[in-house]
């Protein structure tokens, strides 16, 4: 029976150790996420490194693959960045005129016989803006330090990822030493399944954000909207942050396109919402379902939980975290209880 086989001194001690380990990890969330993100990227690159390793040694294969991926991303994004820089310059030049147009609109537009400016409590806006400006100035050093810290974490992630790739077999063998002999094969199978699923996350995420960027960029190019490439690029990048990211991208698109008139602005909003609808109802469920075998409800639940406890990075990697937990629940709980009830 389940009770006789499960309730043992060893299992109780193991459960207590797991609880204590989870409590410990909760105190070092940033470090845990750093290693997890590095592991996700390592799992996505391992198949390529394995192919190169048949002819070259693994460290050299890892350097070639990581360097090659970096060059490919560089070749893809640099043209976009160049175009984006040109369009940002155009945006900066046009910004004063856009602000002036917005000012004229606010001063002259009337709703129900009253001007918009008379309906707004100006002091209630001026004071928060003033306080916000002072806060930004006072925290500029902290912002600079946080940026430098982010660069350090990024460099550390690449180093950790390199060792995850190069020492994949040694790390797995060392991890297997934690398990008794009779469950080593099961543990190895679970690790393999988790590695495959979270490795597919990077491919799935790139496919999703690329689809969003293209769906936003093409209509804007057809309508000859200034900064169409930049807006498509921003929509793709911001889509990494669920809910908040697309909202910010939509606001930027509206701000950039309102001067084209109500018809064009309506079309921009329509195509942006259409791109999000296509992503959420077709691209994302199909891609993540195909590559990670996750139901959309599980992904949404993971998004809210990681937003609460792990911050923005946790939200971005929520599907990978959900895939890991789903595999563990399926292999350690669902399959065993179903085998015993059959």
Tab-separated table of C-alpha atoms in Angstrom, residues 28-302:
chain	number	residue	atom	x	y	z
A	28	UNK	CA	18.581	33.569	-2.306
A	29	UNK	CA	16.002	33.980	-5.068
A	30	UNK	CA	18.242	36.104	-7.297
A	31	UNK	CA	21.067	33.568	-7.257
A	32	UNK	CA	18.702	30.648	-7.852
A	33	UNK	CA	17.109	32.425	-10.825
A	34	UNK	CA	20.557	33.252	-12.209
A	35	UNK	CA	21.507	29.570	-12.233
A	36	UNK	CA	18.097	28.510	-13.555
A	37	UNK	CA	18.210	30.979	-16.467
A	38	UNK	CA	21.754	29.839	-17.304
A	39	UNK	CA	20.566	26.217	-17.190
A	40	UNK	CA	17.629	26.974	-19.523
A	41	UNK	CA	19.959	28.517	-22.114
A	42	UNK	CA	22.442	25.661	-21.666
A	43	UNK	CA	19.693	23.091	-22.298
A	44	UNK	CA	18.684	24.916	-25.489
A	45	UNK	CA	22.269	24.865	-26.813
A	46	UNK	CA	23.255	21.356	-25.668
A	47	UNK	CA	21.892	19.546	-28.774
A	48	UNK	CA	24.087	21.691	-31.041
A	49	UNK	CA	27.113	21.228	-28.796
A	50	UNK	CA	26.518	17.464	-28.726
A	51	UNK	CA	26.678	17.356	-32.545
A	52	UNK	CA	29.934	19.302	-32.648
A	53	UNK	CA	31.356	17.172	-29.828
A	54	UNK	CA	31.418	14.106	-32.078
A	55	UNK	CA	34.363	15.681	-33.935
A	56	UNK	CA	35.747	18.265	-31.512
A	57	UNK	CA	36.332	18.376	-27.764
A	58	UNK	CA	33.397	19.707	-25.751
A	59	UNK	CA	34.920	23.013	-24.496
A	60	UNK	CA	35.835	24.009	-28.056
A	61	UNK	CA	32.397	22.915	-29.289
A	62	UNK	CA	30.733	25.024	-26.592
A	63	UNK	CA	32.791	28.085	-27.552
A	64	UNK	CA	31.960	27.612	-31.253
A	65	UNK	CA	28.223	27.241	-30.607
A	66	UNK	CA	27.987	30.134	-28.141
A	67	UNK	CA	30.100	32.338	-30.390
A	68	UNK	CA	28.076	31.328	-33.451
A	69	UNK	CA	24.770	32.103	-31.731
A	70	UNK	CA	26.139	35.474	-30.659
A	71	UNK	CA	27.245	36.267	-34.231
A	72	UNK	CA	23.870	35.214	-35.658
A	73	UNK	CA	22.020	37.418	-33.168
A	74	UNK	CA	24.475	40.224	-33.902
A	75	UNK	CA	23.884	39.871	-37.662
A	76	UNK	CA	20.101	39.820	-37.207
A	77	UNK	CA	19.729	42.599	-34.659
A	78	UNK	CA	22.383	45.067	-35.810
A	79	UNK	CA	20.470	46.038	-39.004
A	80	UNK	CA	17.323	46.412	-36.877
A	81	UNK	CA	19.221	48.473	-34.321
A	82	UNK	CA	20.667	50.725	-37.065
A	83	UNK	CA	17.201	51.319	-38.494
A	84	UNK	CA	15.842	51.797	-34.978
A	85	UNK	CA	18.535	54.370	-34.161
A	86	UNK	CA	17.646	56.338	-37.297
A	87	UNK	CA	13.981	56.211	-36.378
A	88	UNK	CA	14.729	57.170	-32.770
A	89	UNK	CA	16.557	60.229	-34.096
A	90	UNK	CA	13.503	61.075	-36.188
A	91	UNK	CA	11.331	60.542	-33.131
A	92	UNK	CA	13.487	62.831	-30.977
A	93	UNK	CA	13.399	65.521	-33.671
A	94	UNK	CA	9.627	65.216	-34.007
A	95	UNK	CA	8.985	64.949	-30.267
A	96	UNK	CA	8.672	68.717	-29.572
A	97	UNK	CA	6.127	69.034	-32.374
A	98	UNK	CA	4.182	66.058	-31.052
A	99	UNK	CA	4.179	67.520	-27.551
A	100	UNK	CA	2.981	70.842	-28.956
A	101	UNK	CA	0.214	69.070	-30.894
A	102	UNK	CA	-0.827	67.229	-27.730
A	103	UNK	CA	-0.828	70.536	-25.861
A	104	UNK	CA	-3.049	72.189	-28.497
A	105	UNK	CA	-5.379	69.174	-28.405
A	106	UNK	CA	-5.691	69.316	-24.600
A	107	UNK	CA	-6.247	73.106	-24.563
A	108	UNK	CA	-8.797	73.275	-27.389
A	109	UNK	CA	-10.661	69.949	-27.335
A	110	UNK	CA	-14.082	70.179	-25.725
A	111	UNK	CA	-16.178	67.430	-24.179
A	112	UNK	CA	-19.817	68.134	-23.234
A	113	UNK	CA	-19.254	71.834	-23.691
A	114	UNK	CA	-16.177	71.999	-21.442
A	115	UNK	CA	-12.531	72.169	-22.423
A	116	UNK	CA	-10.389	69.222	-21.469
A	117	UNK	CA	-8.010	71.449	-19.513
A	118	UNK	CA	-10.830	72.661	-17.251
A	119	UNK	CA	-11.710	69.059	-16.370
A	120	UNK	CA	-8.177	68.269	-15.167
A	121	UNK	CA	-6.826	69.171	-11.742
A	122	UNK	CA	-3.445	70.535	-12.841
A	123	UNK	CA	-1.867	70.854	-9.352
A	124	UNK	CA	-2.600	67.188	-8.652
A	125	UNK	CA	-0.488	66.322	-11.715
A	126	UNK	CA	2.260	68.910	-11.317
A	127	UNK	CA	3.189	67.933	-7.761
A	128	UNK	CA	3.618	64.186	-8.481
A	129	UNK	CA	5.628	64.980	-11.625
A	130	UNK	CA	7.863	67.310	-9.633
A	131	UNK	CA	8.346	64.698	-6.930
A	132	UNK	CA	9.019	62.062	-9.574
A	133	UNK	CA	11.714	64.247	-11.157
A	134	UNK	CA	13.394	64.778	-7.786
A	135	UNK	CA	13.232	61.062	-7.057
A	136	UNK	CA	14.820	60.190	-10.404
A	137	UNK	CA	17.601	62.705	-9.808
A	138	UNK	CA	18.236	61.476	-6.274
A	139	UNK	CA	18.259	57.853	-7.376
A	140	UNK	CA	20.392	58.329	-10.496
A	141	UNK	CA	23.432	56.847	-8.744
A	142	UNK	CA	21.386	53.845	-7.618
A	143	UNK	CA	20.086	53.372	-11.168
A	144	UNK	CA	23.650	53.450	-12.517
A	145	UNK	CA	24.757	50.899	-9.931
A	146	UNK	CA	21.794	48.652	-10.759
A	147	UNK	CA	22.698	48.824	-14.452
A	148	UNK	CA	26.293	47.865	-13.659
A	149	UNK	CA	25.013	45.052	-11.442
A	150	UNK	CA	22.827	43.798	-14.301
A	151	UNK	CA	25.876	43.659	-16.578
A	152	UNK	CA	27.770	41.679	-13.947
A	153	UNK	CA	24.878	39.236	-13.616
A	154	UNK	CA	24.722	38.895	-17.403
A	155	UNK	CA	28.422	38.083	-17.580
A	156	UNK	CA	28.050	35.633	-14.690
A	157	UNK	CA	25.141	33.954	-16.490
A	158	UNK	CA	27.291	33.378	-19.596
A	159	UNK	CA	30.081	31.876	-17.487
A	160	UNK	CA	27.651	29.603	-15.605
A	161	UNK	CA	25.980	28.609	-18.866
A	162	UNK	CA	29.374	27.689	-20.343
A	163	UNK	CA	30.137	25.354	-17.437
A	164	UNK	CA	26.648	23.839	-17.569
A	165	UNK	CA	27.329	22.968	-21.217
A	166	UNK	CA	30.947	21.835	-20.923
A	167	UNK	CA	30.506	19.776	-17.731
A	168	UNK	CA	27.033	18.465	-18.539
A	169	UNK	CA	27.941	14.800	-17.989
A	170	UNK	CA	30.002	15.432	-14.841
A	171	UNK	CA	27.252	17.587	-13.314
A	172	UNK	CA	24.657	14.906	-14.063
A	173	UNK	CA	26.841	12.151	-12.573
A	174	UNK	CA	27.413	14.214	-9.451
A	175	UNK	CA	23.694	14.905	-9.143
A	176	UNK	CA	22.913	11.188	-9.507
A	177	UNK	CA	25.044	10.468	-6.440
A	178	UNK	CA	22.302	12.104	-4.353
A	179	UNK	CA	19.868	9.277	-5.167
A	180	UNK	CA	19.788	5.617	-4.046
A	181	UNK	CA	20.752	3.022	-6.637
A	182	UNK	CA	17.214	1.738	-7.179
A	183	UNK	CA	15.892	5.149	-8.301
A	184	UNK	CA	18.912	6.467	-10.198
A	185	UNK	CA	17.439	5.426	-13.557
A	186	UNK	CA	14.137	7.130	-12.753
A	187	UNK	CA	15.897	10.320	-11.631
A	188	UNK	CA	18.026	10.355	-14.785
A	189	UNK	CA	14.899	9.970	-16.932
A	190	UNK	CA	13.208	12.882	-15.136
A	191	UNK	CA	16.256	15.138	-15.579
A	192	UNK	CA	16.390	14.270	-19.281
A	193	UNK	CA	12.708	15.124	-19.745
A	194	UNK	CA	13.056	18.424	-17.880
A	195	UNK	CA	16.156	19.381	-19.881
A	196	UNK	CA	14.401	18.696	-23.188
A	197	UNK	CA	11.290	20.680	-22.271
A	198	UNK	CA	12.968	23.759	-20.853
A	199	UNK	CA	15.526	23.668	-23.674
A	200	UNK	CA	12.630	24.024	-26.112
A	201	UNK	CA	11.435	27.110	-24.210
A	202	UNK	CA	14.016	29.400	-25.846
A	203	UNK	CA	13.018	28.251	-29.335
A	204	UNK	CA	9.325	28.649	-28.509
A	205	UNK	CA	9.804	32.123	-27.030
A	206	UNK	CA	11.833	33.348	-30.014
A	207	UNK	CA	9.144	32.059	-32.381
A	208	UNK	CA	6.379	33.818	-30.437
A	209	UNK	CA	8.027	37.242	-30.114
A	210	UNK	CA	9.166	37.114	-33.758
A	211	UNK	CA	5.574	36.484	-34.845
A	212	UNK	CA	4.375	39.452	-32.767
A	213	UNK	CA	7.053	41.764	-34.157
A	214	UNK	CA	6.260	40.807	-37.753
A	215	UNK	CA	2.475	41.089	-37.247
A	216	UNK	CA	2.905	44.621	-35.862
A	217	UNK	CA	5.634	45.783	-38.237
A	218	UNK	CA	4.123	44.756	-41.615
A	219	UNK	CA	0.814	46.711	-41.303
A	220	UNK	CA	2.714	49.778	-40.065
A	221	UNK	CA	5.098	49.576	-43.036
A	222	UNK	CA	2.158	49.231	-45.431
A	223	UNK	CA	0.526	52.335	-43.908
A	224	UNK	CA	3.919	54.114	-44.180
A	225	UNK	CA	4.062	54.892	-40.470
A	226	UNK	CA	7.288	56.478	-39.289
A	227	UNK	CA	9.298	54.263	-36.924
A	228	UNK	CA	7.441	51.133	-38.129
A	229	UNK	CA	10.543	48.946	-37.695
A	230	UNK	CA	11.238	50.396	-34.260
A	231	UNK	CA	7.647	49.850	-33.123
A	232	UNK	CA	7.674	46.265	-34.391
A	233	UNK	CA	11.007	45.632	-32.652
A	234	UNK	CA	9.749	47.151	-29.382
A	235	UNK	CA	6.536	45.121	-29.582
A	236	UNK	CA	8.569	41.930	-29.961
A	237	UNK	CA	10.983	42.706	-27.109
A	238	UNK	CA	8.299	43.964	-24.713
A	239	UNK	CA	6.206	40.882	-25.442
A	240	UNK	CA	8.704	38.961	-23.309
A	241	UNK	CA	6.957	40.526	-20.298
A	242	UNK	CA	3.384	39.180	-20.328
A	243	UNK	CA	0.448	41.593	-19.967
A	244	UNK	CA	2.528	44.621	-18.929
A	245	UNK	CA	4.882	44.478	-21.934
A	246	UNK	CA	2.187	44.458	-24.666
A	247	UNK	CA	0.320	47.222	-22.804
A	248	UNK	CA	3.408	49.448	-22.826
A	249	UNK	CA	4.025	48.636	-26.514
A	250	UNK	CA	0.425	49.539	-27.360
A	251	UNK	CA	0.685	52.884	-25.557
A	252	UNK	CA	3.912	53.681	-27.440
A	253	UNK	CA	2.259	52.819	-30.776
A	254	UNK	CA	-0.714	55.062	-29.987
A	255	UNK	CA	1.550	57.928	-28.937
A	256	UNK	CA	3.624	57.616	-32.106
A	257	UNK	CA	0.654	57.408	-34.486
A	258	UNK	CA	-2.027	59.715	-33.120
A	259	UNK	CA	-0.878	62.628	-35.346
A	260	UNK	CA	-1.833	60.642	-38.486
A	261	UNK	CA	-5.524	61.204	-37.777
A	262	UNK	CA	-8.324	59.109	-36.283
A	263	UNK	CA	-8.579	56.662	-39.223
A	264	UNK	CA	-4.888	55.675	-39.223
A	265	UNK	CA	-4.817	55.613	-35.434
A	266	UNK	CA	-7.844	53.308	-35.397
A	267	UNK	CA	-6.146	51.000	-37.914
A	268	UNK	CA	-2.932	50.947	-35.849
A	269	UNK	CA	-4.874	50.009	-32.715
A	270	UNK	CA	-6.823	47.382	-34.671
A	271	UNK	CA	-3.712	45.733	-36.137
A	272	UNK	CA	-1.899	45.845	-32.784
A	273	UNK	CA	-4.843	44.152	-31.046
A	274	UNK	CA	-5.095	41.713	-33.968
A	275	UNK	CA	-1.416	40.797	-33.533
A	276	UNK	CA	-1.969	40.172	-29.816
A	277	UNK	CA	-5.098	38.125	-30.558
A	278	UNK	CA	-3.257	35.983	-33.108
A	279	UNK	CA	-0.388	35.479	-30.667
A	280	UNK	CA	-2.528	34.557	-27.656
A	281	UNK	CA	-5.052	32.370	-29.487
A	282	UNK	CA	-2.965	30.685	-32.176
A	283	UNK	CA	0.801	31.222	-32.042
A	284	UNK	CA	1.501	30.955	-28.297
A	285	UNK	CA	-0.804	27.982	-27.514
A	286	UNK	CA	0.391	26.082	-30.595
A	287	UNK	CA	4.098	26.825	-30.148
A	288	UNK	CA	4.251	26.239	-26.392
A	289	UNK	CA	1.928	23.252	-26.685
A	290	UNK	CA	4.119	21.740	-29.382
A	291	UNK	CA	7.514	22.481	-27.844
A	292	UNK	CA	6.709	22.239	-24.114
A	293	UNK	CA	3.441	20.286	-23.839
A	294	UNK	CA	1.860	22.818	-21.462
A	295	UNK	CA	-1.776	23.846	-21.246
A	296	UNK	CA	-2.342	27.643	-21.439
A	297	UNK	CA	-4.010	27.620	-17.994
A	298	UNK	CA	-0.823	26.221	-16.448
A	299	UNK	CA	1.185	28.984	-18.120
A	300	UNK	CA	-1.178	31.694	-16.847
A	301	UNK	CA	-1.051	30.277	-13.309
A	302	UNK	CA	2.757	30.207	-13.474
